[in-house]
XYZ file of N, CA, C and O in Angstrom:
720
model
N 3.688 8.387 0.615
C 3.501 9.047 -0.665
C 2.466 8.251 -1.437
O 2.419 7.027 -1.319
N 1.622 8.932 -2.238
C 0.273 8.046 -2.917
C 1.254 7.602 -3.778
O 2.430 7.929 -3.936
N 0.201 6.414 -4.546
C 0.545 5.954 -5.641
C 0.376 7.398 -6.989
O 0.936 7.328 -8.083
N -0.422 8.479 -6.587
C -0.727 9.485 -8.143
C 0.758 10.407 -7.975
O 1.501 10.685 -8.916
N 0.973 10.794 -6.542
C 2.102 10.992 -6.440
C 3.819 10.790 -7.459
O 4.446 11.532 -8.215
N 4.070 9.048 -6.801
C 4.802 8.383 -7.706
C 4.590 8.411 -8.902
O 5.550 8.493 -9.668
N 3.244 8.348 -9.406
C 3.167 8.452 -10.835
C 3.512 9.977 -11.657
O 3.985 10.179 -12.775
N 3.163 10.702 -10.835
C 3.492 12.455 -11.263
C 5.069 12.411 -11.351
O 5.688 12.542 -12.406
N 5.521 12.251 -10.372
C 7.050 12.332 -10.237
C 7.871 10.925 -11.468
O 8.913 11.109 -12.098
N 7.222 9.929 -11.493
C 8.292 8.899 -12.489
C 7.577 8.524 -13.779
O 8.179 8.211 -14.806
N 6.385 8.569 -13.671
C 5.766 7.949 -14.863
C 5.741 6.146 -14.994
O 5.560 5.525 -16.041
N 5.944 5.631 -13.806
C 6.590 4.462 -13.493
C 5.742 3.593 -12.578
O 5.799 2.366 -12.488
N 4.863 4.513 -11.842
C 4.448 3.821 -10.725
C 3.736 2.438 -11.071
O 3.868 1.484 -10.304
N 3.036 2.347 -12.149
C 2.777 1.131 -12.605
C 3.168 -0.444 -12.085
O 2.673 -1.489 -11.663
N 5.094 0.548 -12.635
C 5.658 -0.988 -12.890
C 7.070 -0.837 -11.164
O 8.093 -1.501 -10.994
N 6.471 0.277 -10.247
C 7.558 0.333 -9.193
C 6.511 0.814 -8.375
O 6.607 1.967 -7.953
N 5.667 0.224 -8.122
C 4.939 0.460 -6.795
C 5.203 0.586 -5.455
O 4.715 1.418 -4.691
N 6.445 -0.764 -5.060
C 6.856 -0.810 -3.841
C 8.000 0.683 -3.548
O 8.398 0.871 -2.398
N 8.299 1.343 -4.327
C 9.072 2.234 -4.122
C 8.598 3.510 -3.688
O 7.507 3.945 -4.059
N 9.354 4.125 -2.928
C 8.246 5.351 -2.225
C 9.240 6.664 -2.726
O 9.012 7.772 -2.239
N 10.127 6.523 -3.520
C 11.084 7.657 -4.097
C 12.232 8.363 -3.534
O 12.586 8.237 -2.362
N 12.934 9.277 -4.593
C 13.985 9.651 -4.297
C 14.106 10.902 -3.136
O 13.135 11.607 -2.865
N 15.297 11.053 -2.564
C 15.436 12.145 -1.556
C 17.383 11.979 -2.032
O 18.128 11.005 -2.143
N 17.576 13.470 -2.197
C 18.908 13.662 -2.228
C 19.726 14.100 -1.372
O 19.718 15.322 -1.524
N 20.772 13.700 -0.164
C 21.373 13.850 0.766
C 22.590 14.317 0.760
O 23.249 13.289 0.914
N 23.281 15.125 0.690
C 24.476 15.179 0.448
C 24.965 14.347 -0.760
O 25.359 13.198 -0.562
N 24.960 14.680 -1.543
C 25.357 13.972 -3.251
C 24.835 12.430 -3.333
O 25.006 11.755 -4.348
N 24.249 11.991 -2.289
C 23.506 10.675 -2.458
C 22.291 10.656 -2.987
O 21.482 11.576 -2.866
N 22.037 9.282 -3.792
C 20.255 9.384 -4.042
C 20.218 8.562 -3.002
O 21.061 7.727 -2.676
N 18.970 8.888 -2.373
C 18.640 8.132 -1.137
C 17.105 7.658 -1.702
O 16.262 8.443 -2.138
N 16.972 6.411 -1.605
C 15.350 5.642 -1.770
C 14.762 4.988 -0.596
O 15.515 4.342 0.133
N 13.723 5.058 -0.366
C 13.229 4.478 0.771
C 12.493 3.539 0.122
O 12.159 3.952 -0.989
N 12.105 2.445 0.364
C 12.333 1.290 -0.308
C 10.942 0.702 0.469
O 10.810 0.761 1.691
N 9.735 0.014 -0.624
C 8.822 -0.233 0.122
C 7.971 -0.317 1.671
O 8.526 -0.704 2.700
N 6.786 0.047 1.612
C 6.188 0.619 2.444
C 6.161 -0.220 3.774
O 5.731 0.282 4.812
N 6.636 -1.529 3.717
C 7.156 -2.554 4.788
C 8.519 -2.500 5.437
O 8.952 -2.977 6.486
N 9.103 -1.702 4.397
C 10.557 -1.813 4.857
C 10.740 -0.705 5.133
O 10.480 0.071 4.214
N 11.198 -0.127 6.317
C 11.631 1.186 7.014
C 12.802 1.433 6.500
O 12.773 2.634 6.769
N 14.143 1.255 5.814
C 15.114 1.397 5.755
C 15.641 2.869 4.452
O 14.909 3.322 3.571
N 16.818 3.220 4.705
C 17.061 4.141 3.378
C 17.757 3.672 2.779
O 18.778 3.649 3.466
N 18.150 2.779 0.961
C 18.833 2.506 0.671
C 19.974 4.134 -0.178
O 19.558 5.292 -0.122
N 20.812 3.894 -0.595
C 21.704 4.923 -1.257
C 22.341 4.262 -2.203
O 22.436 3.054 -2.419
N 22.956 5.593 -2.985
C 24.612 4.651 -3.920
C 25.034 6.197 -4.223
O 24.662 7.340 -3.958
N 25.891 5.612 -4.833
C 26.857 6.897 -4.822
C 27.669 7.051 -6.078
O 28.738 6.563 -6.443
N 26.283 8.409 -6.959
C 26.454 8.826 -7.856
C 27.956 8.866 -8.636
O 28.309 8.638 -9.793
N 28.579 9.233 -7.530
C 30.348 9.528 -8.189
C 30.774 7.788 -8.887
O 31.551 7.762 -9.841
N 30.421 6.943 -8.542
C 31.087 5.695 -9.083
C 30.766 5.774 -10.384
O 31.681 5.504 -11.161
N 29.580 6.110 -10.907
C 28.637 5.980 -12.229
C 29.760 7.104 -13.414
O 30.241 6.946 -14.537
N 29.776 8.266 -12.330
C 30.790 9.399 -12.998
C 31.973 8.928 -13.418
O 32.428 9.348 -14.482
N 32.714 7.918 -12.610
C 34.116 7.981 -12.616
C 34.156 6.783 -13.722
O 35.041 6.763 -14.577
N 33.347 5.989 -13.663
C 33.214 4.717 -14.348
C 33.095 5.703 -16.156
O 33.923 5.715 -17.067
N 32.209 6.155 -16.096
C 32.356 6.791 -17.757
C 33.248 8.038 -17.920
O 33.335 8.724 -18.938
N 33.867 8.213 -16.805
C 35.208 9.127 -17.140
C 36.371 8.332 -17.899
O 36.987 8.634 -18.921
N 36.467 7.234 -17.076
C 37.346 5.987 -17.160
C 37.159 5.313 -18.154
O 37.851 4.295 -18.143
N 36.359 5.450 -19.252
C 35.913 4.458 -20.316
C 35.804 5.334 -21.396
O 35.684 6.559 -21.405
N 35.893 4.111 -22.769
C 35.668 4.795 -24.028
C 34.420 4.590 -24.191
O 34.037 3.551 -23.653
N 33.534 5.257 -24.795
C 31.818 5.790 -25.049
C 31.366 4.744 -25.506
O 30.138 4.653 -25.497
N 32.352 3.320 -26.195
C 32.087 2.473 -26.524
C 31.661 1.769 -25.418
O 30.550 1.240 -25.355
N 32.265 1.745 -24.778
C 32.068 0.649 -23.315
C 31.245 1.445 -21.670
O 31.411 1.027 -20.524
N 30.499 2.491 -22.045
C 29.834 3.138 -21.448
C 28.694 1.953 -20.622
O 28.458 1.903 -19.415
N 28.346 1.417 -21.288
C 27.086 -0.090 -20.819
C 27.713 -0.647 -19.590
O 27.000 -0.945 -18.631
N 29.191 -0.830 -19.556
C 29.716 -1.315 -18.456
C 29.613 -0.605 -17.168
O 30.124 -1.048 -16.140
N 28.849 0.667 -17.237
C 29.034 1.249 -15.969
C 27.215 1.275 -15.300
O 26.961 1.912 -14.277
N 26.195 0.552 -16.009
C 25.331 0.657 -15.946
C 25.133 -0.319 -14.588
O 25.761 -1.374 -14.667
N 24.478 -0.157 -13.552
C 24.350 -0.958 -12.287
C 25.839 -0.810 -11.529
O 25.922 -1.192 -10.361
N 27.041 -0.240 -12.221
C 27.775 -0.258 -10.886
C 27.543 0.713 -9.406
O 28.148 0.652 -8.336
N 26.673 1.402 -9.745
C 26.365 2.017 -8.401
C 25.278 1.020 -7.489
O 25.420 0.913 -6.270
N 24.138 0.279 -8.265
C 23.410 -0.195 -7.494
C 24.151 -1.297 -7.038
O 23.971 -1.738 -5.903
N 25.186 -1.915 -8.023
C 25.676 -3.396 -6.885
C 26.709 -2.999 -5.736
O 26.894 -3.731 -4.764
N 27.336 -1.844 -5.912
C 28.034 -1.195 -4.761
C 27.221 -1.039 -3.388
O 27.705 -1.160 -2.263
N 26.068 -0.786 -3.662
C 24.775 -0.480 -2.330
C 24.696 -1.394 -2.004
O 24.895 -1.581 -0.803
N 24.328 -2.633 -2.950
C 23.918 -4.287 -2.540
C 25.211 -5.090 -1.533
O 25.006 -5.847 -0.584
N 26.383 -4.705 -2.013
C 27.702 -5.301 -1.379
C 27.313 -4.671 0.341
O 27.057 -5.213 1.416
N 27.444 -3.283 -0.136
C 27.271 -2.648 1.333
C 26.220 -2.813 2.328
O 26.494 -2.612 3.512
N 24.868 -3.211 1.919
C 23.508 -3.482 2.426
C 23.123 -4.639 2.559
O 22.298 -5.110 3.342
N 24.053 -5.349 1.374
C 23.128 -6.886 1.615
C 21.951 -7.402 0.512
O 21.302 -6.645 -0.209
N 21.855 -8.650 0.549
C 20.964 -8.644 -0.811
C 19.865 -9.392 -0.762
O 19.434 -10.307 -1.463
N 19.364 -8.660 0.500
C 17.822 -8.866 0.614
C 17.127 -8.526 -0.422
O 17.913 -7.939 -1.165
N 15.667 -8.575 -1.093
C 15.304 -8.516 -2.213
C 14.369 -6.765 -1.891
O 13.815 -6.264 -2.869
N 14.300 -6.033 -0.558
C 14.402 -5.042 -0.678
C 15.322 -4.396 -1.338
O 15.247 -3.637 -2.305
N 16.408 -4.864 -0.569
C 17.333 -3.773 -0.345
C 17.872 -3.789 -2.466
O 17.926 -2.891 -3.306
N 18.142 -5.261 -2.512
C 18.484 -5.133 -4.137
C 17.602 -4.099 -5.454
O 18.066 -3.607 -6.482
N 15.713 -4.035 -4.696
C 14.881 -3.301 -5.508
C 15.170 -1.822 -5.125
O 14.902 -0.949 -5.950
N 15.695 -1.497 -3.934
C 15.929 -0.041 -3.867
C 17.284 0.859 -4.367
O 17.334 2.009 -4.802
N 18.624 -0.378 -4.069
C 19.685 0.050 -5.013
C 19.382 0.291 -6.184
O 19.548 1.474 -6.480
N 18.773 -0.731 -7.460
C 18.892 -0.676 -8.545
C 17.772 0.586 -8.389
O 18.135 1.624 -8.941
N 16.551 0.628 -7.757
C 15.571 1.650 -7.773
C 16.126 3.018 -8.035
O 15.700 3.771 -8.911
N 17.371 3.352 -6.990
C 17.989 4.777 -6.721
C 18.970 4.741 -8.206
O 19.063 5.863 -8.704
N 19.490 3.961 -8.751
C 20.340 4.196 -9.580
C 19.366 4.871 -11.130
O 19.700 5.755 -11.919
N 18.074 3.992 -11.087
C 17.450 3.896 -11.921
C 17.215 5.730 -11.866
O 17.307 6.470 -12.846
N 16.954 6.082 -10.693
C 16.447 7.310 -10.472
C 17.441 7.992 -11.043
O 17.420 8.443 -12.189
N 18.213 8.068 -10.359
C 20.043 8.500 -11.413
C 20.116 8.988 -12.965
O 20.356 10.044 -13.551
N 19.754 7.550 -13.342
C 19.730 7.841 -14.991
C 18.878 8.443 -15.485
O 19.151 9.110 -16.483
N 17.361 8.424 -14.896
C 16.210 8.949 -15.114
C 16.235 11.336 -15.230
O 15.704 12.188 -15.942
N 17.095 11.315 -14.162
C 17.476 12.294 -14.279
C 18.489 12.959 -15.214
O 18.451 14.157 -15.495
N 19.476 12.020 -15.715
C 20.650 12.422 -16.519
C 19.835 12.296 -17.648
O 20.086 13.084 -18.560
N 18.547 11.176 -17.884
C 18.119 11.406 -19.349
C 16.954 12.603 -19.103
O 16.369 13.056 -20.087
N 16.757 12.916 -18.241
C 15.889 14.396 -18.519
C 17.036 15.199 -19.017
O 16.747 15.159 -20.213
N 18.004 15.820 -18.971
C 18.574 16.517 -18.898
C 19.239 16.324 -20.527
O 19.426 17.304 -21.247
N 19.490 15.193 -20.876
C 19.405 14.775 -22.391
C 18.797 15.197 -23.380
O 19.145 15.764 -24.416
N 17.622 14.787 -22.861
C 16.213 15.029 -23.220
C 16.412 16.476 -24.001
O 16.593 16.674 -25.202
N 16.316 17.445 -22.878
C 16.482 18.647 -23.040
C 17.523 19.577 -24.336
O 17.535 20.563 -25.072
N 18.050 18.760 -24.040
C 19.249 19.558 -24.724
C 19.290 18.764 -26.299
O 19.581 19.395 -27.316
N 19.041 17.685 -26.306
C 18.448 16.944 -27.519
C 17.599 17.832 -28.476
O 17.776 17.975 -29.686
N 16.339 18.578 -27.447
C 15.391 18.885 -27.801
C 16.055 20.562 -28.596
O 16.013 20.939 -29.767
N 16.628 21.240 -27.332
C 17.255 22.099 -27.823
C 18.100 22.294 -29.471
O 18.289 23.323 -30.119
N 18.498 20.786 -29.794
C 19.478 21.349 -30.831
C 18.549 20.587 -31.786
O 18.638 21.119 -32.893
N 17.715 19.580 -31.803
C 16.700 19.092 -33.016
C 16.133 21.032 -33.389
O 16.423 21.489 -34.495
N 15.528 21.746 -32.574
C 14.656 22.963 -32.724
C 16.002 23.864 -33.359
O 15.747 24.858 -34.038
N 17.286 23.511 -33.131
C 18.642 24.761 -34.053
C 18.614 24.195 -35.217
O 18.772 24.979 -36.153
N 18.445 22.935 -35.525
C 18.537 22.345 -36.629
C 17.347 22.016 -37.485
O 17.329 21.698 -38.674
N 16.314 22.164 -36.597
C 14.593 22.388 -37.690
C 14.971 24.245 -38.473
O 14.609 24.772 -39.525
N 15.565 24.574 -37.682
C 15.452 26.205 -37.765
C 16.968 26.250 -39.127
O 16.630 26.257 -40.310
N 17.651 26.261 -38.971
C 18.934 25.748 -40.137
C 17.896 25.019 -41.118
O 17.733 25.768 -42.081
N 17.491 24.403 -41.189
C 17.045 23.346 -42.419
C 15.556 23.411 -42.690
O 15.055 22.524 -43.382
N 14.699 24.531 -42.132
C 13.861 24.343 -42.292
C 12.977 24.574 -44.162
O 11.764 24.441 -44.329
N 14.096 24.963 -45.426
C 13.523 24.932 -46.492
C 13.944 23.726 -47.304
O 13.646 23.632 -48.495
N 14.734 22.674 -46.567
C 15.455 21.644 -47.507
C 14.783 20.348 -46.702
O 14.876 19.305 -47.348
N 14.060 20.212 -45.288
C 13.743 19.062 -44.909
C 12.303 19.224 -44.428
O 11.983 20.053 -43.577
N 11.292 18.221 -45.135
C 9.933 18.178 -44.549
C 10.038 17.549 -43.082
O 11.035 17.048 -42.561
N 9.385 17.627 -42.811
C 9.203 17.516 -40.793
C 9.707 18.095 -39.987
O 10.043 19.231 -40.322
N 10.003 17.701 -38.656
C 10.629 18.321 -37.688
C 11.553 17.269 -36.997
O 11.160 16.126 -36.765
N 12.297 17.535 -36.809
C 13.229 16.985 -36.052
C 13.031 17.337 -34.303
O 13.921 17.021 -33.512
N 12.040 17.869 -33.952
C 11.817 18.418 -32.561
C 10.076 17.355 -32.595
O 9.723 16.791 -31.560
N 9.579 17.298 -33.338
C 8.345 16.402 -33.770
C 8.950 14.980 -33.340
O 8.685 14.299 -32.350
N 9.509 14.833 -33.997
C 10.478 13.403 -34.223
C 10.987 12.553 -33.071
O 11.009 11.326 -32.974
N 11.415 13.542 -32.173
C 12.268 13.567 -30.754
C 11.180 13.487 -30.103
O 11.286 12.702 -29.161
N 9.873 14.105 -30.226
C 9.478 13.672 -29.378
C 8.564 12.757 -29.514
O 8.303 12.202 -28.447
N 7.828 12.290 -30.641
C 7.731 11.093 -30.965
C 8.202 9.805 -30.376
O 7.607 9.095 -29.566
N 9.150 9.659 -30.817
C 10.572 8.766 -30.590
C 10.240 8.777 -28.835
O 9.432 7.977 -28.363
N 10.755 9.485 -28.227
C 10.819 9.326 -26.884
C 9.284 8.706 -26.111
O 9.215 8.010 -25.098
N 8.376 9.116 -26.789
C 7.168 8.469 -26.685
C 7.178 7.283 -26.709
O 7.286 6.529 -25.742
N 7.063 7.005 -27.847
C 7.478 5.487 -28.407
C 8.350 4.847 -27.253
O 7.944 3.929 -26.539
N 9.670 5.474 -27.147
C 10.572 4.878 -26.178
C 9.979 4.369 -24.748
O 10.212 3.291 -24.200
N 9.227 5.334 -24.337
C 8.640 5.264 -22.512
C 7.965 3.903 -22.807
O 8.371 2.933 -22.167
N 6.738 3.695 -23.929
C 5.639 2.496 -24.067
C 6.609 1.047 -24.103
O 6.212 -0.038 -23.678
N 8.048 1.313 -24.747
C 8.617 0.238 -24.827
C 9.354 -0.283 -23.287
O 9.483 -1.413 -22.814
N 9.695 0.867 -22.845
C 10.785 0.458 -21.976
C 9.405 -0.144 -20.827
O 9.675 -0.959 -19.945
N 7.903 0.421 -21.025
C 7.242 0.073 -19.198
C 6.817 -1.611 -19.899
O 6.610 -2.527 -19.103
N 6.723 -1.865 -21.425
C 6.267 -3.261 -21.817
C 7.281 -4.111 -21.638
O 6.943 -5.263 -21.361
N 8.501 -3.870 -21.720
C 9.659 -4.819 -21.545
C 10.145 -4.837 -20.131
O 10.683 -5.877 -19.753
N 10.008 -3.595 -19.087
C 9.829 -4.052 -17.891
C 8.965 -4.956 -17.415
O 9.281 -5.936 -16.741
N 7.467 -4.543 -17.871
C 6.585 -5.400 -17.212
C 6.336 -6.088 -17.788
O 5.140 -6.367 -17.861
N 7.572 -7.017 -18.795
C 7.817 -8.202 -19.173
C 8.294 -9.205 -18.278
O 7.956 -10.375 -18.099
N 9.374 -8.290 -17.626
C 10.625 -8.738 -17.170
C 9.887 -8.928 -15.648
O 10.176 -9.879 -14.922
N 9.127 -8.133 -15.356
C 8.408 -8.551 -13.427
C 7.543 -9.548 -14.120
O 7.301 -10.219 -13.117
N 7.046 -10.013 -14.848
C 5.759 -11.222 -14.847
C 6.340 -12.171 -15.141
O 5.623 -13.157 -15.313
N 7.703 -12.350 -15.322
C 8.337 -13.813 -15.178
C 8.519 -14.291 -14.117
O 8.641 -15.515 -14.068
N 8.597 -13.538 -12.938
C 8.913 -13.839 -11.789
C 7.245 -14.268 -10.926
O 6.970 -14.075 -9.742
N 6.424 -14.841 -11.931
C 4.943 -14.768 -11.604
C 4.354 -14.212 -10.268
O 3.245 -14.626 -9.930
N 4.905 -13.450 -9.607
C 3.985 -12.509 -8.780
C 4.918 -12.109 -7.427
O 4.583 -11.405 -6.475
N 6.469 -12.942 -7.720
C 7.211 -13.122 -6.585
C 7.973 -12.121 -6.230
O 7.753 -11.031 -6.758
N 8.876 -12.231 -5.410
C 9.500 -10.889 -4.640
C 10.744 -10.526 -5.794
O 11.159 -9.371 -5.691
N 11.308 -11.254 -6.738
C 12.033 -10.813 -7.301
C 11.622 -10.061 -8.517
O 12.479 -9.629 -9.288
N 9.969 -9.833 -8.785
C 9.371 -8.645 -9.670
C 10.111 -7.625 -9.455
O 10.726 -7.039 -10.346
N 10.125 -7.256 -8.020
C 10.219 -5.558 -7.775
C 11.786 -5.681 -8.268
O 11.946 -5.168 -9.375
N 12.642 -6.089 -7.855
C 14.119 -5.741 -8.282
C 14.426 -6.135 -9.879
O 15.324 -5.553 -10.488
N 13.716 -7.034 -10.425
C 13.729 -7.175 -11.811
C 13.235 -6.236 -12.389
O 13.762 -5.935 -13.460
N 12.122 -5.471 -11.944
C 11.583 -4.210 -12.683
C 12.706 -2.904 -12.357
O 13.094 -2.112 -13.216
N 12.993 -2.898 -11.338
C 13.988 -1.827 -10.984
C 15.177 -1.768 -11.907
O 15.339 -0.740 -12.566
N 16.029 -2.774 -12.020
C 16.933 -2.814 -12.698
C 16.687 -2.877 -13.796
O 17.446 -2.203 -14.492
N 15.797 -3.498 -14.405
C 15.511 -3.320 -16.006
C 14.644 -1.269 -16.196
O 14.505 -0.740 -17.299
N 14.384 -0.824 -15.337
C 14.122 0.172 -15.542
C 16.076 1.419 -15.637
O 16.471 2.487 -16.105
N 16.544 0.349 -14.905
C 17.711 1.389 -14.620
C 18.320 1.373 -16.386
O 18.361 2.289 -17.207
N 18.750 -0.124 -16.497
C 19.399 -0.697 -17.764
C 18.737 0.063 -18.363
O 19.391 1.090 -18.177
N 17.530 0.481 -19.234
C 16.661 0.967 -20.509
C 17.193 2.225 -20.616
O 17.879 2.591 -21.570
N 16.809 3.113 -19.371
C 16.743 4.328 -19.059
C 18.230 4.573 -19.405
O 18.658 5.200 -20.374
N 18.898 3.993 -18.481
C 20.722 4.540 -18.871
C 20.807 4.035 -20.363
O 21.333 4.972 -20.964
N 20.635 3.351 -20.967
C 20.769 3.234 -22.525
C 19.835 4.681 -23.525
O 20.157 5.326 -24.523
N 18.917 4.690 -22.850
C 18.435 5.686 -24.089
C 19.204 7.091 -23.735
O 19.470 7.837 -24.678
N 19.625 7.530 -22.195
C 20.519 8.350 -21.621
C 21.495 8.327 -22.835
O 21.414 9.281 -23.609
N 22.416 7.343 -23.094
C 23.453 6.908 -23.868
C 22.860 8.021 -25.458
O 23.046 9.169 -25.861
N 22.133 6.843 -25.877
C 21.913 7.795 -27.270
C 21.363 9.239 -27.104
O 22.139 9.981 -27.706
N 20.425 9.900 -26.583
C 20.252 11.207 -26.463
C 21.225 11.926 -26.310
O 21.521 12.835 -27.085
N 21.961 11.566 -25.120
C 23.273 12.591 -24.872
C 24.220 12.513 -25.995
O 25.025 13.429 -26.161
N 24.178 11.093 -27.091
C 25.020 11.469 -27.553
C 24.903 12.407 -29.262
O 25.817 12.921 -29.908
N 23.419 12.334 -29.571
C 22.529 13.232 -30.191
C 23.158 14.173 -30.025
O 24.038 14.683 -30.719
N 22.596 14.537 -28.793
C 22.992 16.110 -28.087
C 24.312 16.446 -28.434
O 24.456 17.310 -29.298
N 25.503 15.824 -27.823
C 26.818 16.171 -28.075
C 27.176 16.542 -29.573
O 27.903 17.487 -29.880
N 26.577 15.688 -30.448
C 27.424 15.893 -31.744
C 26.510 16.951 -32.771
O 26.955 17.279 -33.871
């Protein structure tokens, strides 16, 4: 897969180069995991589910990486295999916050439309603003987080997982936008 590829599909490729992307298998995200490494890593979406079934909304953060260290137990913690767990999970959240996203967007545009003679701006302006803003922060504080590791193999899994962590946090607030 090119690098314009990855970039069409994540907006990421920047800061996850070694990653060659998602494939969904039977309820698995499946990642194939740099272009040296032949292998498929997975995890398994349902833990992530059951983990914030199981929790109060307060303690939602706690379920962030339990799917990728479940892969790592099972795979091993080669510094592939650790950049493609957290990689696939990252993918995970990336999708649950599209879907946020959306529906965010949906009710800012019910509520520009309700309020539109009592509030200047938009609240659909705003959102997407904001989420703008959000992407520039989350690829500068990733590719904070890979240049400490000055050029070494633990970039790629430090960027992965700090992409998962961001992503499932702003997941967190959108959805919960959305909900209320």
């Amino acid at each position: 897969m090119s690098d314009a590829l990855i970039e069409a599909r994540s907006g990421v490729a920047r800061l996850a180069r070694g990653f060659l992307g998602p494939i969904c298998l039977g309820g698995l995200l499946v990642v194939a995991s740099g272009p040296a490494v032949a292998q498929q890593v997975t995890i398994a979406p349902g833990l992530i589910t059951q983990c914030l079934y199981d929790k109060p909304v307060e303690r939602y953060p706690e379920c962030i990486g339990i799917a990728a260290e479940q892969c790592m137990k099972a795979r091993g913690y080669a510094t592939a295999v650790m950049g493609g767990c957290a990689h696939a999970e990252y993918e995970y959240w990336d999708q649950r916050l599209n879907v946020a996203y959306k529906a965010a967007r949906a009710k800012a545009k019910r509520m520009d439309t309700a309020n539109e003679e009592l509030v200047r701006g938009s609240l659909v302006t705003a959102l997407r603003d904001m989420q703008r803003a959000w992407i520039a922060y989350r690829d500068a504080t990733c590719d904070f987080e890979r240049l400490q590791w000055g050029g070494g193999t633990g970039g790629g899994p430090a960027t992965a997982s700090c992409l998962m962590r961001e992503t499932a946090e702003q997941f967190f607030d959108l959805d919960a936008f959305a909900s209320y």
